[in-house]
Amino acid sequence: MNKYVLKTILFTIIGFSGLVAQNKKMEGYLFAYFEGKGAGEKQEQLRFAVSDDAVNWKALNNNEPVVASKDISNTGGIRDPHILRSADGNRFYMVATDMNTKKNGWDYNPGITLLKSDNLLDWKSSVIDLEKLYPVKFKGIKWVWAPQTFYDTKAKKYLVYFTVRFKYNEKLDFYCAYANKDFTGFEKEPQLMFSPKDGAIDGDIIYKDGMYHFFYKGNTKDENGKEIKNGIKQATSKKLHGPWKESFEYLDAYANTNTNVEGSSVFKLNNSDEYILMYDLYSSGRYEFQRSKDLYHFTEKTESFTKDFFPRHGSVISITKEEAQRLNEKWGGVPQSLLLSKDGSYRFQSAGNPIIKHKYTADPAAFVEKDTLWLFTGHDYEGGQKGYKLKDWLVFSTTDLKNWTEYPVPLKIEDFKWDKTNDAYAGHAIKRNGKYYWYISTNGSGIGVAVADKPQGPYKDALGKPLLTNADCFASTHGWTCIDPAVFIDDDGQAWLFWGNGVCYYAKLKENMIELDGPVKKIDFEGLQFTEAPWVHKKDGKYYLSYASGFPEKIAYAMADSIEGPYVYKGILNEIAGNSNTNHQAILEFKGKPYFIYHNGAMQTNGSSYSRSVCIDKLEYNSDGTLKRVIMTSEGVAK
């Protein structure tokens, strides 16, 4: 058997997408859609979203259009985008309804938009106006809706099919035509493909086990022609052009309810025998789906997409990690799991403040080793939280403050078996004797210490018990006083630990970094209004103690000639960080320049006191050694 015959048989058995999947490892999904909320003039535009599991979706380009409708359509609007990977897997085709209802209403649209791309980023387009191109057959056309494309393995051509309605006839039928070789038009005049009994829109064809399955939004009418029911139906055929056997059963879970659905689309999950039938609940602003393994029987219970956008009728294809990375480089927003290197690290660039925009980070600490700045943060799990929910800590590194690497999660609250709170509060890491020690706090169980051989971890509990508890905080009465550790190693090699809420405590550490070396003491001086987040740094023989003060918190600071004081209050260093009641700083020099690292709640759209983001701005000294007020900027320090 020669290769050509074998390839033809494989195409017939599993369809071209199955062959593509054999040659490319599909690990994510791309959703092409138009938006259902926001400014009307921006809704009917092409947008993309990406998912690693086909359920949880993230909009690319901050949910802004990826291609402007004015550049690809006659009307200035597009709806119902359908995206398809080519038979060889290396190109992409897209078709969409050329229609601008916000400008022109619903009365008339005669055409569709065709697009093609080699990389998912750059798209060439053309428009087909059926009434102008085929004035006899399509004279009096009213609508040309929801086009889609299917690769015909026998003809080795791309078939474009769509719904047509004429002004003189309310019937909605499917027409089709083969695209020409360069995908800019049709080879011939479109012909009738399928005429469902009561009309239909939003067709979607998929091939499985020798059968073509045609899903669409259909309806049921009474003897007077009045619609009494609608929903997702299916027709089947052994041939792409039919004849089609129409089933009059409804597949969607809402067919017998007052909830209307449309825009059905079916796709196969990666590395699975399951298919997803998704549809647009356009009257209620939701997108839901049902599952099937045979394309005849679907789960009765619906599931919902989670998403940060409001899609209308769209379609989904599988994509590789390489394709996801290309999409992210141009538009951003791709889930981090699709961007990880083989070692689990994730490389990204800072584009101003906040420096990390793919997740919420808080309570920064940092140190410099050789030419690398290592940043340690807490992790606010989601946006729009109503309380502090932190379950692990994160590590990042950079050599230029613009290009960053995030490492696999190095430490979780569950790694400290003695903790009873399940709250991963602020921490601070430092290097000593070839090891890396990370002092962390919890919401009441105390301060612990973890150790690792590399700054990126993984870290493990060094003691199996707290280093400090509330019992060590002799001047406090509330239960969350033993938090916010900050470690400092002086020029003479002595290590010190500072911590506290309401009272600023400190103590010496032994050379092993996991035991105290002497009694716990507290800092007190005139003007001190200590809330939390102590940090000690040293410059030109002077010690600087900065800390969060008041509530909402500002960062204040004091200076001393000795690490144990006496400290002299110098004033406010950093004002309230936008949209955040808390503030937490790290101060250090990197490549000869001083920097102030902090968090705020500025990340859109759900940043808050409980969904914070780390920022970096420059720090400046006056000639007498005092600090200038930090100016918080959107631009940050990355060049």
mmCIF file of C-alpha atoms in Angstrom, residues 54-358:
data_model
loop_
_atom_site.group_PDB
_atom_site.id
_atom_site.type_symbol
_atom_site.label_atom_id
_atom_site.label_comp_id
_atom_site.label_asym_id
_atom_site.label_seq_id
_atom_site.Cartn_x
_atom_site.Cartn_y
_atom_site.Cartn_z
ATOM 1 C CA ALA A 54 -11.649 24.263 27.099
ATOM 2 C CA VAL A 55 -13.621 25.316 30.195
ATOM 3 C CA ASN A 56 -11.686 28.173 31.789
ATOM 4 C CA TRP A 57 -11.058 30.925 29.256
ATOM 5 C CA LYS A 58 -8.949 34.092 29.207
ATOM 6 C CA ALA A 59 -9.480 36.871 26.691
ATOM 7 C CA LEU A 60 -6.478 37.987 24.672
ATOM 8 C CA ASN A 61 -5.577 41.647 24.158
ATOM 9 C CA ASN A 62 -7.591 42.652 27.254
ATOM 10 C CA ASN A 63 -10.725 41.633 25.324
ATOM 11 C CA GLU A 64 -10.040 44.282 22.686
ATOM 12 C CA PRO A 65 -10.418 43.340 18.981
ATOM 13 C CA VAL A 66 -7.503 41.473 17.427
ATOM 14 C CA VAL A 67 -8.499 42.578 13.922
ATOM 15 C CA ALA A 68 -10.583 45.701 13.293
ATOM 16 C CA SER A 69 -13.856 45.044 11.461
ATOM 17 C CA LYS A 70 -13.383 48.149 9.331
ATOM 18 C CA ASP A 71 -10.331 46.474 7.792
ATOM 19 C CA ILE A 72 -11.993 43.178 6.870
ATOM 20 C CA SER A 73 -15.674 43.875 6.150
ATOM 21 C CA ASN A 74 -17.862 46.046 3.939
ATOM 22 C CA THR A 75 -20.261 46.962 6.725
ATOM 23 C CA GLY A 76 -17.706 47.736 9.442
ATOM 24 C CA GLY A 77 -18.902 44.826 11.582
ATOM 25 C CA ILE A 78 -18.466 41.052 11.752
ATOM 26 C CA ARG A 79 -20.417 38.409 13.623
ATOM 27 C CA ASP A 80 -20.259 34.622 14.075
ATOM 28 C CA PRO A 81 -16.541 34.013 13.350
ATOM 29 C CA HIS A 82 -15.665 30.413 12.480
ATOM 30 C CA ILE A 83 -12.000 29.391 12.585
ATOM 31 C CA LEU A 84 -10.501 26.267 10.997
ATOM 32 C CA ARG A 85 -7.021 24.762 10.816
ATOM 33 C CA SER A 86 -5.961 23.740 7.310
ATOM 34 C CA ALA A 87 -5.690 20.102 6.263
ATOM 35 C CA ASP A 88 -1.888 20.186 6.469
ATOM 36 C CA GLY A 89 -2.058 21.863 9.870
ATOM 37 C CA ASN A 90 0.063 24.853 8.916
ATOM 38 C CA ARG A 91 -2.511 27.490 7.954
ATOM 39 C CA PHE A 92 -5.738 28.857 9.307
ATOM 40 C CA TYR A 93 -8.975 29.950 7.688
ATOM 41 C CA MET A 94 -11.760 32.046 9.120
ATOM 42 C CA VAL A 95 -15.159 33.153 7.843
ATOM 43 C CA ALA A 96 -17.625 35.543 9.464
ATOM 44 C CA THR A 97 -20.924 37.270 8.849
ATOM 45 C CA ASP A 98 -20.325 40.710 7.287
ATOM 46 C CA MET A 99 -22.925 42.592 9.299
ATOM 47 C CA ASN A 100 -23.066 45.705 11.455
ATOM 48 C CA THR A 101 -26.344 45.650 13.352
ATOM 49 C CA LYS A 102 -25.283 48.497 15.646
ATOM 50 C CA LYS A 103 -25.039 50.773 12.608
ATOM 51 C CA ASN A 104 -27.408 49.286 10.037
ATOM 52 C CA GLY A 105 -29.896 47.203 12.010
ATOM 53 C CA TRP A 106 -31.043 43.697 11.142
ATOM 54 C CA ASP A 107 -32.838 44.256 7.865
ATOM 55 C CA TYR A 108 -30.120 43.376 5.372
ATOM 56 C CA ASN A 109 -26.672 41.871 4.905
ATOM 57 C CA PRO A 110 -25.581 40.286 1.632
ATOM 58 C CA GLY A 111 -22.114 39.044 2.398
ATOM 59 C CA ILE A 112 -19.465 37.207 4.361
ATOM 60 C CA THR A 113 -15.829 37.873 5.211
ATOM 61 C CA LEU A 114 -13.060 35.388 4.407
ATOM 62 C CA LEU A 115 -9.700 35.474 6.204
ATOM 63 C CA LYS A 116 -6.530 33.402 6.062
ATOM 64 C CA SER A 117 -3.334 33.323 8.112
ATOM 65 C CA ASP A 118 -0.102 31.357 8.407
ATOM 66 C CA ASN A 119 0.469 32.193 12.068
ATOM 67 C CA LEU A 120 -2.862 33.180 13.731
ATOM 68 C CA LEU A 121 -1.480 36.708 14.087
ATOM 69 C CA ASP A 122 -1.557 38.289 10.635
ATOM 70 C CA TRP A 123 -4.739 37.912 8.604
ATOM 71 C CA LYS A 124 -5.441 38.625 4.924
ATOM 72 C CA SER A 125 -9.083 39.182 4.082
ATOM 73 C CA SER A 126 -11.621 39.493 1.302
ATOM 74 C CA VAL A 127 -15.375 40.000 1.195
ATOM 75 C CA ILE A 128 -17.994 38.112 -0.781
ATOM 76 C CA ASP A 129 -21.180 40.027 -1.630
ATOM 77 C CA LEU A 130 -23.545 37.367 -2.955
ATOM 78 C CA GLU A 131 -26.051 39.808 -4.408
ATOM 79 C CA LYS A 132 -23.390 41.624 -6.464
ATOM 80 C CA LEU A 133 -21.469 38.540 -7.542
ATOM 81 C CA TYR A 134 -24.500 36.425 -8.406
ATOM 82 C CA PRO A 135 -27.270 38.936 -9.207
ATOM 83 C CA VAL A 136 -29.661 36.422 -10.748
ATOM 84 C CA LYS A 137 -29.650 33.638 -8.164
ATOM 85 C CA PHE A 138 -29.330 35.905 -5.134
ATOM 86 C CA LYS A 139 -31.437 38.845 -6.195
ATOM 87 C CA GLY A 140 -33.581 40.027 -3.290
ATOM 88 C CA ILE A 141 -31.365 38.441 -0.642
ATOM 89 C CA LYS A 142 -32.000 39.564 2.938
ATOM 90 C CA TRP A 143 -29.496 37.685 5.097
ATOM 91 C CA VAL A 144 -26.268 35.732 4.674
ATOM 92 C CA TRP A 145 -25.590 34.419 8.148
ATOM 93 C CA ALA A 146 -23.069 32.422 10.198
ATOM 94 C CA PRO A 147 -20.725 30.993 7.538
ATOM 95 C CA GLN A 148 -18.473 28.041 8.363
ATOM 96 C CA THR A 149 -15.778 26.090 6.542
ATOM 97 C CA PHE A 150 -15.213 22.349 6.269
ATOM 98 C CA TYR A 151 -12.399 20.530 4.475
ATOM 99 C CA ASP A 152 -13.740 18.063 1.915
ATOM 100 C CA THR A 153 -11.193 15.225 1.932
ATOM 101 C CA LYS A 154 -12.506 13.774 -1.327
ATOM 102 C CA ALA A 155 -12.546 17.010 -3.314
ATOM 103 C CA LYS A 156 -9.499 18.307 -1.416
ATOM 104 C CA LYS A 157 -11.159 21.685 -1.175
ATOM 105 C CA TYR A 158 -12.632 23.911 1.504
ATOM 106 C CA LEU A 159 -16.415 24.058 1.510
ATOM 107 C CA VAL A 160 -17.987 27.238 2.860
ATOM 108 C CA TYR A 161 -21.602 26.910 3.982
ATOM 109 C CA PHE A 162 -24.004 29.474 5.444
ATOM 110 C CA THR A 163 -27.639 30.342 6.026
ATOM 111 C CA VAL A 164 -29.522 32.373 3.414
ATOM 112 C CA ARG A 165 -32.882 34.118 3.613
ATOM 113 C CA PHE A 166 -34.524 36.091 0.825
ATOM 114 C CA LYS A 167 -36.751 39.124 1.284
ATOM 115 C CA TYR A 168 -39.631 37.393 -0.465
ATOM 116 C CA ASN A 169 -39.385 34.164 1.567
ATOM 117 C CA GLU A 170 -38.931 33.737 5.319
ATOM 118 C CA LYS A 171 -37.461 30.237 4.961
ATOM 119 C CA LEU A 172 -33.890 29.916 6.253
ATOM 120 C CA ASP A 173 -31.832 27.426 4.222
ATOM 121 C CA PHE A 174 -28.186 26.390 4.042
ATOM 122 C CA TYR A 175 -26.201 27.145 0.876
ATOM 123 C CA CYS A 176 -22.610 26.179 0.102
ATOM 124 C CA ALA A 177 -19.739 26.676 -2.324
ATOM 125 C CA TYR A 178 -16.101 25.663 -2.551
ATOM 126 C CA ALA A 179 -13.578 28.375 -1.825
ATOM 127 C CA ASN A 180 -11.034 29.113 -4.524
ATOM 128 C CA LYS A 181 -7.401 28.107 -4.041
ATOM 129 C CA ASP A 182 -6.300 31.342 -2.388
ATOM 130 C CA PHE A 183 -9.408 31.513 -0.194
ATOM 131 C CA THR A 184 -10.532 34.886 -1.491
ATOM 132 C CA GLY A 185 -13.806 33.891 -3.112
ATOM 133 C CA PHE A 186 -15.929 31.023 -4.441
ATOM 134 C CA GLU A 187 -15.160 28.755 -7.372
ATOM 135 C CA LYS A 188 -18.775 28.767 -8.492
ATOM 136 C CA GLU A 189 -22.169 30.109 -7.604
ATOM 137 C CA PRO A 190 -23.367 28.726 -4.225
ATOM 138 C CA GLN A 191 -25.950 25.952 -4.319
ATOM 139 C CA LEU A 192 -28.623 24.784 -1.896
ATOM 140 C CA MET A 193 -27.041 22.342 0.553
ATOM 141 C CA PHE A 194 -29.718 21.551 3.131
ATOM 142 C CA SER A 195 -33.277 22.790 3.651
ATOM 143 C CA PRO A 196 -34.454 21.885 7.162
ATOM 144 C CA LYS A 197 -38.231 21.507 7.453
ATOM 145 C CA ASP A 198 -38.793 24.643 9.508
ATOM 146 C CA GLY A 199 -35.614 26.499 8.611
ATOM 147 C CA ALA A 200 -32.342 26.812 10.519
ATOM 148 C CA ILE A 201 -29.355 29.030 11.281
ATOM 149 C CA ASP A 202 -25.879 28.650 12.794
ATOM 150 C CA GLY A 203 -24.853 25.380 11.170
ATOM 151 C CA ASP A 204 -21.773 23.425 12.253
ATOM 152 C CA ILE A 205 -20.555 20.208 10.590
ATOM 153 C CA ILE A 206 -18.251 17.644 12.192
ATOM 154 C CA TYR A 207 -17.198 14.211 10.897
ATOM 155 C CA LYS A 208 -17.028 11.025 12.996
ATOM 156 C CA ASP A 209 -17.009 7.309 12.191
ATOM 157 C CA GLY A 210 -18.163 7.619 8.591
ATOM 158 C CA MET A 211 -20.923 10.079 9.348
ATOM 159 C CA TYR A 212 -21.228 13.838 8.903
ATOM 160 C CA HIS A 213 -23.077 15.475 11.787
ATOM 161 C CA PHE A 214 -24.767 18.806 11.031
ATOM 162 C CA PHE A 215 -25.678 20.784 14.176
ATOM 163 C CA TYR A 216 -27.787 23.931 13.903
ATOM 164 C CA LYS A 217 -30.397 26.059 15.597
ATOM 165 C CA GLY A 218 -33.760 24.827 14.402
ATOM 166 C CA ASN A 219 -37.370 25.312 15.397
ATOM 167 C CA THR A 220 -40.777 23.727 15.370
ATOM 168 C CA LYS A 221 -43.814 25.446 13.851
ATOM 169 C CA ASP A 222 -47.522 24.736 14.133
ATOM 170 C CA GLU A 223 -49.901 24.269 11.202
ATOM 171 C CA ASN A 224 -50.193 28.035 10.851
ATOM 172 C CA GLY A 225 -46.435 28.493 10.539
ATOM 173 C CA LYS A 226 -46.016 29.980 14.018
ATOM 174 C CA GLU A 227 -42.859 28.990 15.868
ATOM 175 C CA ILE A 228 -43.684 27.100 19.051
ATOM 176 C CA LYS A 229 -40.258 25.766 19.986
ATOM 177 C CA ASN A 230 -36.582 26.238 19.124
ATOM 178 C CA GLY A 231 -33.168 24.936 20.081
ATOM 179 C CA ILE A 232 -30.220 22.885 18.852
ATOM 180 C CA LYS A 233 -31.003 20.116 16.377
ATOM 181 C CA GLN A 234 -28.948 17.675 14.325
ATOM 182 C CA ALA A 235 -29.012 16.194 10.840
ATOM 183 C CA THR A 236 -26.729 13.404 9.592
ATOM 184 C CA SER A 237 -25.430 12.203 6.256
ATOM 185 C CA LYS A 238 -22.839 9.841 4.842
ATOM 186 C CA LYS A 239 -21.978 12.463 2.240
ATOM 187 C CA LEU A 240 -20.902 16.031 2.869
ATOM 188 C CA HIS A 241 -23.388 17.423 0.356
ATOM 189 C CA GLY A 242 -26.222 15.277 1.629
ATOM 190 C CA PRO A 243 -28.918 14.196 1.454
ATOM 191 C CA TRP A 244 -29.309 15.057 5.138
ATOM 192 C CA LYS A 245 -31.515 13.100 7.509
ATOM 193 C CA GLU A 246 -33.049 15.583 9.909
ATOM 194 C CA SER A 247 -33.739 14.655 13.525
ATOM 195 C CA PHE A 248 -36.596 16.523 15.110
ATOM 196 C CA GLU A 249 -35.348 16.018 18.647
ATOM 197 C CA TYR A 250 -33.669 18.893 20.445
ATOM 198 C CA LEU A 251 -30.214 18.326 21.921
ATOM 199 C CA ASP A 252 -29.776 21.338 24.181
ATOM 200 C CA ALA A 253 -30.957 21.309 27.773
ATOM 201 C CA TYR A 254 -33.043 24.472 27.304
ATOM 202 C CA ALA A 255 -35.312 23.420 24.436
ATOM 203 C CA ASN A 256 -38.343 23.015 26.708
ATOM 204 C CA THR A 257 -37.742 26.210 28.667
ATOM 205 C CA ASN A 258 -38.036 29.925 28.082
ATOM 206 C CA THR A 259 -34.256 30.221 27.754
ATOM 207 C CA ASN A 260 -33.162 30.671 24.149
ATOM 208 C CA VAL A 261 -29.893 29.389 22.705
ATOM 209 C CA GLU A 262 -28.084 29.779 19.394
ATOM 210 C CA GLY A 263 -24.597 29.669 17.894
ATOM 211 C CA SER A 264 -24.018 25.969 18.477
ATOM 212 C CA SER A 265 -20.497 24.725 17.827
ATOM 213 C CA VAL A 266 -18.939 21.297 18.347
ATOM 214 C CA PHE A 267 -15.283 20.468 18.907
ATOM 215 C CA LYS A 268 -13.274 17.509 20.179
ATOM 216 C CA LEU A 269 -11.251 17.728 23.377
ATOM 217 C CA ASN A 270 -7.508 17.194 23.142
ATOM 218 C CA ASN A 271 -6.339 13.682 24.052
ATOM 219 C CA SER A 272 -9.896 12.602 24.754
ATOM 220 C CA ASP A 273 -12.813 10.827 23.114
ATOM 221 C CA GLU A 274 -15.211 13.519 24.336
ATOM 222 C CA TYR A 275 -16.840 16.222 22.262
ATOM 223 C CA ILE A 276 -18.149 19.571 23.468
ATOM 224 C CA LEU A 277 -21.429 20.999 22.179
ATOM 225 C CA MET A 278 -21.340 24.650 23.187
ATOM 226 C CA TYR A 279 -23.931 27.329 22.602
ATOM 227 C CA ASP A 280 -24.699 30.964 23.275
ATOM 228 C CA LEU A 281 -27.482 31.728 25.773
ATOM 229 C CA TYR A 282 -27.804 35.114 24.136
ATOM 230 C CA SER A 283 -30.761 36.413 26.132
ATOM 231 C CA SER A 284 -29.066 35.756 29.486
ATOM 232 C CA GLY A 285 -25.413 36.468 28.631
ATOM 233 C CA ARG A 286 -24.090 32.956 29.348
ATOM 234 C CA TYR A 287 -22.141 30.364 27.400
ATOM 235 C CA GLU A 288 -22.738 26.724 28.311
ATOM 236 C CA PHE A 289 -22.003 23.282 26.960
ATOM 237 C CA GLN A 290 -22.893 19.598 27.077
ATOM 238 C CA ARG A 291 -20.621 16.612 26.467
ATOM 239 C CA SER A 292 -20.864 13.588 24.188
ATOM 240 C CA LYS A 293 -18.726 10.660 23.082
ATOM 241 C CA ASP A 294 -20.810 9.569 20.088
ATOM 242 C CA LEU A 295 -22.333 12.923 18.939
ATOM 243 C CA TYR A 296 -25.818 11.457 19.320
ATOM 244 C CA HIS A 297 -26.234 11.383 23.081
ATOM 245 C CA PHE A 298 -25.289 14.404 25.192
ATOM 246 C CA THR A 299 -25.071 14.925 28.913
ATOM 247 C CA GLU A 300 -28.339 16.261 30.284
ATOM 248 C CA LYS A 301 -26.731 18.633 32.777
ATOM 249 C CA THR A 302 -25.128 21.720 31.314
ATOM 250 C CA GLU A 303 -21.748 23.111 32.335
ATOM 251 C CA SER A 304 -20.621 26.727 32.139
ATOM 252 C CA PHE A 305 -17.463 28.311 30.827
ATOM 253 C CA THR A 306 -15.588 30.533 33.242
ATOM 254 C CA LYS A 307 -14.351 33.594 31.379
ATOM 255 C CA ASP A 308 -13.373 37.236 31.672
ATOM 256 C CA PHE A 309 -15.383 38.297 28.611
ATOM 257 C CA PHE A 310 -18.947 37.950 27.253
ATOM 258 C CA PRO A 311 -18.776 36.029 23.983
ATOM 259 C CA ARG A 312 -21.461 35.760 21.388
ATOM 260 C CA HIS A 313 -21.554 33.133 18.648
ATOM 261 C CA GLY A 314 -18.034 31.819 18.032
ATOM 262 C CA SER A 315 -15.948 28.709 17.422
ATOM 263 C CA VAL A 316 -13.006 26.784 18.908
ATOM 264 C CA ILE A 317 -9.913 25.059 17.526
ATOM 265 C CA SER A 318 -7.093 23.202 19.269
ATOM 266 C CA ILE A 319 -3.680 24.876 19.366
ATOM 267 C CA THR A 320 -0.119 23.923 20.284
ATOM 268 C CA LYS A 321 1.984 25.485 23.020
ATOM 269 C CA GLU A 322 4.105 27.176 20.363
ATOM 270 C CA GLU A 323 1.003 28.759 18.860
ATOM 271 C CA ALA A 324 -0.201 29.830 22.300
ATOM 272 C CA GLN A 325 3.158 31.477 22.953
ATOM 273 C CA ARG A 326 2.961 33.374 19.654
ATOM 274 C CA LEU A 327 -0.508 34.599 20.545
ATOM 275 C CA ASN A 328 0.687 35.697 23.954
ATOM 276 C CA GLU A 329 3.680 37.566 22.562
ATOM 277 C CA LYS A 330 1.396 39.667 20.383
ATOM 278 C CA TRP A 331 -1.706 40.086 22.520
ATOM 279 C CA GLY A 332 -1.084 38.697 26.003
ATOM 280 C CA GLY A 333 -3.642 36.907 28.163
ATOM 281 C CA VAL A 334 -2.772 33.269 27.430
ATOM 282 C CA PRO A 335 -3.033 31.069 30.552
ATOM 283 C CA GLN A 336 0.351 30.538 32.131
ATOM 284 C CA SER A 337 0.174 26.743 31.875
ATOM 285 C CA LEU A 338 0.502 27.040 28.078
ATOM 286 C CA LEU A 339 3.571 29.257 28.369
ATOM 287 C CA LEU A 340 5.731 27.153 30.668
ATOM 288 C CA SER A 341 9.169 25.960 29.615
ATOM 289 C CA LYS A 342 10.116 22.310 29.973
ATOM 290 C CA ASP A 343 11.445 22.961 33.476
ATOM 291 C CA GLY A 344 8.132 24.538 34.502
ATOM 292 C CA SER A 345 9.419 28.112 34.457
ATOM 293 C CA TYR A 346 7.589 30.959 32.765
ATOM 294 C CA ARG A 347 9.297 33.881 31.065
ATOM 295 C CA PHE A 348 7.555 37.212 30.652
ATOM 296 C CA GLN A 349 8.267 40.903 30.273
ATOM 297 C CA SER A 350 7.320 43.721 32.590
ATOM 298 C CA ALA A 351 5.400 46.501 30.883
ATOM 299 C CA GLY A 352 5.296 49.055 33.661
ATOM 300 C CA ASN A 353 3.486 48.686 36.969
ATOM 301 C CA PRO A 354 2.291 46.274 38.171
ATOM 302 C CA ILE A 355 5.277 44.245 36.997
ATOM 303 C CA ILE A 356 3.339 40.941 37.171
ATOM 304 C CA LYS A 357 -0.033 40.948 35.456
ATOM 305 C CA HIS A 358 -0.823 37.281 34.912
#
